[in-house]
Amino acid sequence: GCPTEWDGVSCWPALPLGQSRAVACPGPLGDTLGSPEVPPCPAGLIQRNCTAWGWSLPSPPYHSACPLETLGSSNDTEAMARHFVTMKVLYTCGYSTSLAALLLAIGIFSCFRKLHCTRNSIHVHFFTSFVLRGSAVFIKDGVLFSDESIDHCTMSTVTCKAAIAFFQYSVLANFCWLLVEGLYLQTLLLLTFTCDRSYTWGYVLIGWGVPMVTVGVWVLTRLQYDNHGCWDDYSSPYWWVIKAPILLAIFVNFLIFLNVTRMLAQKIRCPDLSKTHKQQYLRLTKSTLLLIPLFGVHYVVFALFPEHVGVDARLYFELVLGSYQGFLVALLYCFLNGEVQAEIRRNWGKWQRSMESNVFNLATQDFTA
């Protein structure tokens, strides 16, 4: 039949002789360059037939089905190239900042013994998932986009598939630990701020085990039924093996957030609540409001939309703004945490007293000598 082909605009998977295939207009190009007089690009379909002489010409032509007339302008092409380069620089800076902050936060929680508890242990796992996600983005960019001459339509190596599989695992693990943070906050309220270690292994299984099983099923499915390209296409129906657990985690977290807000409101309105407990609940309310982006509530905006809807906004939101999410997590859970600040001050004072004592001992020894 006809082999896989990249025509400069779309990727056409291999097809047996005598059959035809239709693909949608490329979403990012249509959203960026489409004119208001023409329907959105994803509504258009282009069809090609596999004949004895090879692939037929696109029907209807791209310029009729999709608003791509402006692609002939070098200025528009250069502007689009600058657009994506700028976006890459922004999310690279974001992930680099997040990685530095997260590694420092993990070091702080690991070094100070008094900070070792179930709550902070969950925070460390959560930080680690963000570290993996940021690292996976850099690895994926390095493998897939390091060489501009690579044809991404026909590229199908073990390395690129492994990079995509690691990336999907990191993203899914990040959403699962986001869910664990929501579950744990709700558990704290239900157990009246009691730190219960009996749930720790359950949280670990949710955070790391569920993504491992899910990605394993996805890898086996792609190997068996859809083993072409680098597995970075989101048009494949098997993408739902990854997307469904992510959507489930997002909406369960959204429900948990609403429930936590309701429980806090009820406790604060309680007339029998002491002033100390009321201040404690008010602090928790403030932290809960700050946790809105951490709970993934903002992802609900895009969760039910198809991948080609709002591509430009989705790219900015998930790549650029999402790249700083790890920094925000480290800031809220570690650097602005009063318990962490008190422990750092205590150890800093202890270290200063130790240094002063050493200097005094050295001076005394010199005087005696």
Short mmCIF file of C-alpha atoms in Angstrom, two decimals:
data_model
loop_
_atom_site.label_atom_id
_atom_site.label_comp_id
_atom_site.label_asym_id
_atom_site.label_seq_id
_atom_site.Cartn_x
_atom_site.Cartn_y
_atom_site.Cartn_z
CA GLY A 1 0.00 0.00 0.00
CA CYS A 2 1.07 3.55 0.74
CA PRO A 3 3.78 4.16 3.37
CA THR A 4 3.63 6.73 6.16
CA GLU A 5 4.19 10.16 4.67
CA TRP A 6 4.73 13.71 5.88
CA ASP A 7 3.50 16.21 3.30
CA GLY A 8 4.83 19.28 5.11
CA VAL A 9 1.55 19.99 6.90
CA SER A 10 0.04 16.70 8.10
CA CYS A 11 1.17 13.18 8.90
CA TRP A 12 -0.51 10.43 6.85
CA PRO A 13 -0.23 6.96 8.45
CA ALA A 14 0.38 3.94 6.22
CA LEU A 15 -2.68 2.68 4.34
CA PRO A 16 -3.52 -0.46 2.30
CA LEU A 17 -4.11 -0.13 -1.43
CA GLY A 18 -7.59 1.07 -2.40
CA GLN A 19 -8.46 2.64 0.93
CA SER A 20 -8.73 6.31 1.87
CA ARG A 21 -7.99 8.33 4.97
CA ALA A 22 -9.19 11.73 6.17
CA VAL A 23 -7.35 13.97 8.64
CA ALA A 24 -8.37 17.22 10.29
CA CYS A 25 -6.64 20.51 9.60
CA PRO A 26 -3.70 21.09 11.95
CA GLY A 27 -5.13 22.77 15.03
CA PRO A 28 -2.24 25.02 16.14
CA LEU A 29 -1.77 26.47 12.65
CA GLY A 30 -5.47 27.04 12.21
CA ASP A 31 -5.86 28.69 15.61
CA THR A 32 -2.83 30.91 15.03
CA LEU A 33 -3.32 31.88 11.41
CA GLY A 34 -7.04 31.38 10.76
CA SER A 35 -9.10 34.33 9.59
CA PRO A 36 -12.50 35.11 11.20
CA GLU A 37 -14.31 34.67 7.88
CA VAL A 38 -13.31 31.00 7.65
CA PRO A 39 -14.61 28.30 10.04
CA PRO A 40 -12.11 27.01 12.64
CA CYS A 41 -9.51 24.74 11.17
CA PRO A 42 -10.41 21.51 12.99
CA ALA A 43 -13.84 21.55 11.28
CA GLY A 44 -12.19 20.95 7.89
CA LEU A 45 -11.19 17.49 6.68
CA ILE A 46 -8.70 16.60 3.97
CA GLN A 47 -8.87 13.21 2.29
CA ARG A 48 -6.26 11.22 0.36
CA ASN A 49 -6.60 7.87 -1.41
CA CYS A 50 -4.05 5.09 -1.66
CA THR A 51 -3.80 4.25 -5.36
CA ALA A 52 -1.54 2.02 -7.41
CA TRP A 53 0.57 5.11 -8.15
CA GLY A 54 0.84 6.06 -4.42
CA TRP A 55 -0.89 8.73 -2.41
CA SER A 56 -3.38 10.92 -4.27
CA LEU A 57 -3.36 14.70 -3.93
CA PRO A 58 -5.17 16.16 -0.89
CA SER A 59 -8.88 16.65 -1.55
CA PRO A 60 -10.01 19.33 -1.02
CA PRO A 61 -6.68 21.20 -1.11
CA TYR A 62 -5.39 22.65 2.14
CA HIS A 63 -5.99 26.23 1.02
CA SER A 64 -9.70 25.40 0.50
CA ALA A 65 -10.34 23.30 3.60
CA CYS A 66 -8.12 25.22 6.02
CA PRO A 67 -7.27 28.91 6.44
CA LEU A 68 -3.61 28.43 5.55
CA GLU A 69 -3.23 31.02 2.81
CA THR A 70 -1.01 33.14 5.02
CA LEU A 71 1.50 30.34 5.32
CA GLY A 72 3.06 31.65 2.13
CA SER A 73 4.11 34.82 3.91
CA SER A 74 7.62 34.61 5.29
CA ASN A 75 6.76 37.22 7.92
CA ASP A 76 3.96 35.04 9.35
CA THR A 77 6.16 31.97 9.31
CA GLU A 78 8.94 33.82 11.14
CA ALA A 79 6.43 35.25 13.62
CA MET A 80 5.10 31.78 14.39
CA ALA A 81 8.64 30.44 14.80
CA ARG A 82 9.46 33.25 17.24
CA HIS A 83 6.20 32.52 19.06
CA PHE A 84 7.17 28.91 19.78
CA VAL A 85 10.79 29.77 20.58
CA THR A 86 9.60 32.36 23.13
CA MET A 87 7.22 29.83 24.64
CA LYS A 88 10.03 27.27 24.97
CA VAL A 89 12.31 29.82 26.67
CA LEU A 90 9.53 30.73 29.12
CA TYR A 91 8.67 27.19 30.16
CA THR A 92 12.36 26.24 30.31
CA CYS A 93 12.95 29.09 32.78
CA GLY A 94 9.82 28.03 34.69
CA TYR A 95 10.80 24.38 35.02
CA SER A 96 14.39 25.32 35.93
CA THR A 97 13.16 27.63 38.71
CA SER A 98 10.74 24.99 39.95
CA LEU A 99 13.40 22.26 39.95
CA ALA A 100 15.82 24.40 41.99
CA ALA A 101 13.12 25.34 44.53
CA LEU A 102 11.79 21.78 44.81
CA LEU A 103 15.22 20.21 45.32
CA LEU A 104 15.98 22.78 48.04
CA ALA A 105 12.62 22.05 49.70
CA ILE A 106 13.25 18.28 49.59
CA GLY A 107 16.66 18.86 51.17
CA ILE A 108 15.14 20.95 53.98
CA PHE A 109 12.47 18.35 54.81
CA SER A 110 15.06 15.55 54.68
CA CYS A 111 17.77 17.24 56.79
CA PHE A 112 15.72 18.36 59.79
CA ARG A 113 14.60 15.43 61.93
CA LYS A 114 11.76 17.35 63.60
CA LEU A 115 10.10 17.83 60.20
CA HIS A 116 9.81 14.07 59.65
CA CYS A 117 6.09 13.19 59.81
CA THR A 118 3.37 11.79 57.57
CA ARG A 119 2.29 15.21 56.33
CA ASN A 120 5.76 16.31 55.29
CA SER A 121 6.52 12.86 53.88
CA ILE A 122 3.56 13.30 51.52
CA HIS A 123 4.85 16.75 50.62
CA VAL A 124 8.27 15.27 49.73
CA HIS A 125 6.62 12.68 47.45
CA PHE A 126 4.59 15.48 45.88
CA PHE A 127 7.76 17.54 45.32
CA THR A 128 9.46 14.50 43.79
CA SER A 129 6.62 14.07 41.29
CA PHE A 130 7.12 17.68 40.18
CA VAL A 131 10.87 17.07 39.87
CA LEU A 132 10.19 14.04 37.67
CA ARG A 133 7.72 16.02 35.57
CA GLY A 134 10.16 18.87 34.96
CA SER A 135 13.00 16.45 34.20
CA ALA A 136 10.75 14.52 31.80
CA VAL A 137 9.99 17.71 29.87
CA PHE A 138 13.71 18.41 29.39
CA ILE A 139 14.42 14.79 28.43
CA LYS A 140 11.55 14.76 25.93
CA ASP A 141 12.69 18.03 24.36
CA GLY A 142 16.25 16.74 24.14
CA VAL A 143 15.24 13.46 22.48
CA LEU A 144 12.51 14.69 20.14
CA PHE A 145 13.56 18.23 19.23
CA SER A 146 17.34 18.33 19.49
CA ASP A 147 17.74 17.85 15.72
CA GLU A 148 15.54 20.03 13.50
CA SER A 149 16.20 17.80 10.49
CA ILE A 150 14.39 14.83 12.10
CA ASP A 151 11.11 13.86 10.44
CA HIS A 152 8.77 13.47 13.41
CA CYS A 153 6.23 11.67 11.27
CA THR A 154 8.50 8.70 10.55
CA MET A 155 10.72 8.86 13.67
CA SER A 156 10.04 5.70 15.70
CA THR A 157 12.96 4.77 17.95
CA VAL A 158 13.06 2.99 21.29
CA THR A 159 14.67 6.07 22.85
CA CYS A 160 11.91 8.47 21.84
CA LYS A 161 9.19 6.01 22.90
CA ALA A 162 10.88 5.53 26.28
CA ALA A 163 11.11 9.33 26.69
CA ILE A 164 7.39 9.71 25.97
CA ALA A 165 6.50 6.81 28.30
CA PHE A 166 8.58 8.39 31.11
CA PHE A 167 6.92 11.75 30.44
CA GLN A 168 3.42 10.24 30.64
CA TYR A 169 4.32 8.42 33.87
CA SER A 170 5.64 11.65 35.42
CA VAL A 171 2.54 13.63 34.46
CA LEU A 172 0.18 10.94 35.75
CA ALA A 173 2.17 10.53 38.99
CA ASN A 174 2.01 14.30 39.48
CA PHE A 175 -1.79 14.30 39.20
CA CYS A 176 -2.03 11.26 41.51
CA TRP A 177 0.04 12.95 44.23
CA LEU A 178 -2.08 16.05 43.71
CA LEU A 179 -5.04 13.81 44.54
CA VAL A 180 -3.21 12.39 47.58
CA GLU A 181 -2.63 15.92 48.91
CA GLY A 182 -6.36 16.60 48.63
CA LEU A 183 -7.27 13.28 50.27
CA TYR A 184 -4.84 13.91 53.11
CA LEU A 185 -6.13 17.43 53.80
CA GLN A 186 -9.66 16.05 53.99
CA THR A 187 -8.44 13.28 56.31
CA LEU A 188 -6.82 15.86 58.59
CA LEU A 189 -10.14 17.66 58.96
CA LEU A 190 -12.06 14.45 59.56
CA LEU A 191 -9.53 13.18 62.11
CA THR A 192 -9.22 16.60 63.78
CA PHE A 193 -5.61 17.20 62.74
CA THR A 194 -4.45 13.74 63.82
CA CYS A 195 -1.36 12.46 62.01
CA ASP A 196 -2.16 8.82 61.19
CA ARG A 197 0.63 6.73 59.66
CA SER A 198 -1.70 3.84 58.78
CA TYR A 199 -2.66 5.55 55.51
CA THR A 200 0.89 6.19 54.30
CA TRP A 201 1.31 3.02 52.25
CA GLY A 202 -2.09 3.54 50.68
CA TYR A 203 -1.04 7.01 49.61
CA VAL A 204 2.22 5.65 48.17
CA LEU A 205 0.30 3.04 46.16
CA ILE A 206 -2.02 5.71 44.78
CA GLY A 207 0.79 8.15 44.00
CA TRP A 208 3.35 5.81 42.42
CA GLY A 209 1.62 2.46 41.91
CA VAL A 210 -1.45 3.56 39.94
CA PRO A 211 0.62 5.54 37.38
CA MET A 212 3.02 2.61 36.98
CA VAL A 213 0.19 0.16 36.22
CA THR A 214 -1.62 2.63 33.95
CA VAL A 215 1.44 3.52 31.89
CA GLY A 216 2.39 -0.15 31.70
CA VAL A 217 -1.03 -0.96 30.22
CA TRP A 218 -0.69 1.97 27.82
CA VAL A 219 2.77 0.85 26.65
CA LEU A 220 1.59 -2.73 26.06
CA THR A 221 -1.47 -1.43 24.19
CA ARG A 222 0.60 0.81 21.94
CA LEU A 223 3.10 -1.98 21.25
CA GLN A 224 0.33 -4.37 20.32
CA TYR A 225 -2.14 -2.20 18.41
CA ASP A 226 -0.65 1.22 17.55
CA ASN A 227 3.14 0.95 17.42
CA HIS A 228 4.00 3.78 15.04
CA GLY A 229 5.75 7.09 15.51
CA CYS A 230 7.05 8.16 18.91
CA TRP A 231 3.71 7.70 20.68
CA ASP A 232 3.45 11.48 21.12
CA ASP A 233 0.22 11.78 19.11
CA TYR A 234 -2.90 12.60 21.10
CA SER A 235 -5.29 11.65 18.31
CA SER A 236 -4.89 7.93 19.03
CA PRO A 237 -7.90 6.35 20.80
CA TYR A 238 -5.45 4.60 23.16
CA TRP A 239 -4.53 8.02 24.58
CA TRP A 240 -7.64 7.60 26.75
CA VAL A 241 -5.77 4.95 28.77
CA ILE A 242 -3.71 7.88 30.14
CA LYS A 243 -6.28 10.66 29.89
CA ALA A 244 -9.11 8.88 31.75
CA PRO A 245 -7.20 8.48 35.07
CA ILE A 246 -6.01 12.10 34.81
CA LEU A 247 -9.58 13.34 34.34
CA LEU A 248 -10.76 11.14 37.21
CA ALA A 249 -8.06 12.54 39.52
CA ILE A 250 -8.90 16.10 38.51
CA PHE A 251 -12.63 15.80 39.19
CA VAL A 252 -12.23 13.84 42.43
CA ASN A 253 -9.83 16.55 43.59
CA PHE A 254 -12.34 19.21 42.57
CA LEU A 255 -15.04 17.51 44.67
CA ILE A 256 -12.60 17.20 47.59
CA PHE A 257 -11.81 20.91 47.32
CA LEU A 258 -15.51 21.79 47.48
CA ASN A 259 -16.01 19.45 50.44
CA VAL A 260 -12.99 20.83 52.32
CA THR A 261 -14.24 24.39 51.76
CA ARG A 262 -17.69 23.38 53.07
CA MET A 263 -16.23 21.70 56.16
CA LEU A 264 -14.04 24.69 56.97
CA ALA A 265 -16.97 27.09 56.60
CA GLN A 266 -19.06 25.00 58.99
CA LYS A 267 -16.30 24.79 61.60
CA ILE A 268 -15.57 28.54 61.47
CA ARG A 269 -19.29 29.40 61.95
CA CYS A 270 -19.56 27.09 64.97
CA PRO A 271 -20.29 29.32 68.04
CA ASP A 272 -18.73 26.83 70.48
CA LEU A 273 -15.37 26.96 68.72
CA SER A 274 -12.57 28.46 70.81
CA LYS A 275 -10.58 31.43 69.55
CA THR A 276 -7.43 29.30 69.15
CA HIS A 277 -9.18 26.68 67.05
CA LYS A 278 -10.93 29.36 65.01
CA GLN A 279 -7.58 30.97 64.16
CA GLN A 280 -6.25 27.53 63.24
CA TYR A 281 -9.18 26.95 60.87
CA LEU A 282 -8.82 30.45 59.41
CA ARG A 283 -5.15 29.71 58.59
CA LEU A 284 -6.23 26.44 57.00
CA THR A 285 -8.90 28.30 55.00
CA LYS A 286 -6.29 30.71 53.63
CA SER A 287 -3.98 27.84 52.70
CA THR A 288 -6.90 26.01 51.07
CA LEU A 289 -7.72 29.02 48.91
CA LEU A 290 -4.06 29.17 47.89
CA LEU A 291 -4.20 25.47 47.04
CA ILE A 292 -6.72 26.04 44.23
CA PRO A 293 -4.04 25.80 41.51
CA LEU A 294 -2.42 22.88 43.32
CA PHE A 295 -5.65 20.90 43.42
CA GLY A 296 -5.79 21.15 39.65
CA VAL A 297 -9.14 22.93 39.74
CA HIS A 298 -7.99 25.16 36.89
CA TYR A 299 -7.51 22.06 34.70
CA VAL A 300 -11.28 21.53 34.78
CA VAL A 301 -11.52 24.37 32.25
CA PHE A 302 -9.78 22.24 29.60
CA ALA A 303 -10.55 18.75 30.89
CA LEU A 304 -13.62 17.95 28.77
CA PHE A 305 -12.61 19.85 25.65
CA PRO A 306 -11.04 17.98 22.70
CA GLU A 307 -7.30 18.33 22.26
CA HIS A 308 -7.67 20.67 19.26
CA VAL A 309 -9.89 23.22 21.05
CA GLY A 310 -8.12 26.30 22.41
CA VAL A 311 -4.69 24.97 21.50
CA ASP A 312 -2.92 28.33 21.88
CA ALA A 313 -4.45 29.04 25.30
CA ARG A 314 -3.87 25.45 26.39
CA LEU A 315 -0.18 25.63 25.43
CA TYR A 316 0.37 28.86 27.35
CA PHE A 317 -1.59 27.65 30.36
CA GLU A 318 -0.13 24.14 30.68
CA LEU A 319 3.41 24.83 29.48
CA VAL A 320 4.25 28.38 30.55
CA LEU A 321 2.11 28.87 33.66
CA GLY A 322 2.20 25.18 34.57
CA SER A 323 5.98 25.21 34.57
CA TYR A 324 5.97 27.49 37.64
CA GLN A 325 3.54 25.28 39.53
CA GLY A 326 6.36 23.37 41.22
CA PHE A 327 7.88 26.63 42.48
CA LEU A 328 4.47 27.64 43.89
CA VAL A 329 4.14 24.27 45.64
CA ALA A 330 7.59 24.58 47.24
CA LEU A 331 6.81 28.17 48.29
CA LEU A 332 3.51 27.30 49.99
CA TYR A 333 4.44 23.98 51.57
CA CYS A 334 8.04 24.72 52.59
CA PHE A 335 9.40 28.26 52.36
CA LEU A 336 6.25 29.96 53.79
CA ASN A 337 5.60 27.16 56.28
CA GLY A 338 5.88 28.54 59.83
CA GLU A 339 7.02 25.17 61.19
CA VAL A 340 9.84 25.01 58.65
CA GLN A 341 10.88 28.62 59.28
CA ALA A 342 10.97 28.04 63.06
CA GLU A 343 13.10 24.90 62.64
CA ILE A 344 15.53 26.71 60.32
CA ARG A 345 15.84 29.62 62.79
CA ARG A 346 16.39 27.21 65.68
CA ASN A 347 19.15 25.32 63.86
CA TRP A 348 20.68 28.56 62.60
CA GLY A 349 20.86 29.89 66.17
CA LYS A 350 22.28 26.58 67.36
CA TRP A 351 24.94 26.71 64.65
CA GLN A 352 25.85 30.33 65.53
CA ARG A 353 26.20 29.46 69.22
CA SER A 354 28.37 26.49 68.29
CA MET A 355 30.61 28.67 66.11
CA GLU A 356 30.93 31.31 68.87
CA SER A 357 31.81 28.57 71.36
CA ASN A 358 34.50 27.18 69.03
CA VAL A 359 35.99 30.65 68.51
CA PHE A 360 36.01 31.26 72.28
CA ASN A 361 37.73 27.91 72.89
CA LEU A 362 40.38 28.65 70.26
CA ALA A 363 41.03 32.11 71.74
CA THR A 364 41.32 30.63 75.25
CA GLN A 365 43.78 28.01 74.06
CA ASP A 366 45.93 30.68 72.38
CA PHE A 367 45.89 32.82 75.53
CA THR A 368 46.86 29.86 77.70
CA ALA A 369 49.65 28.88 75.34
#
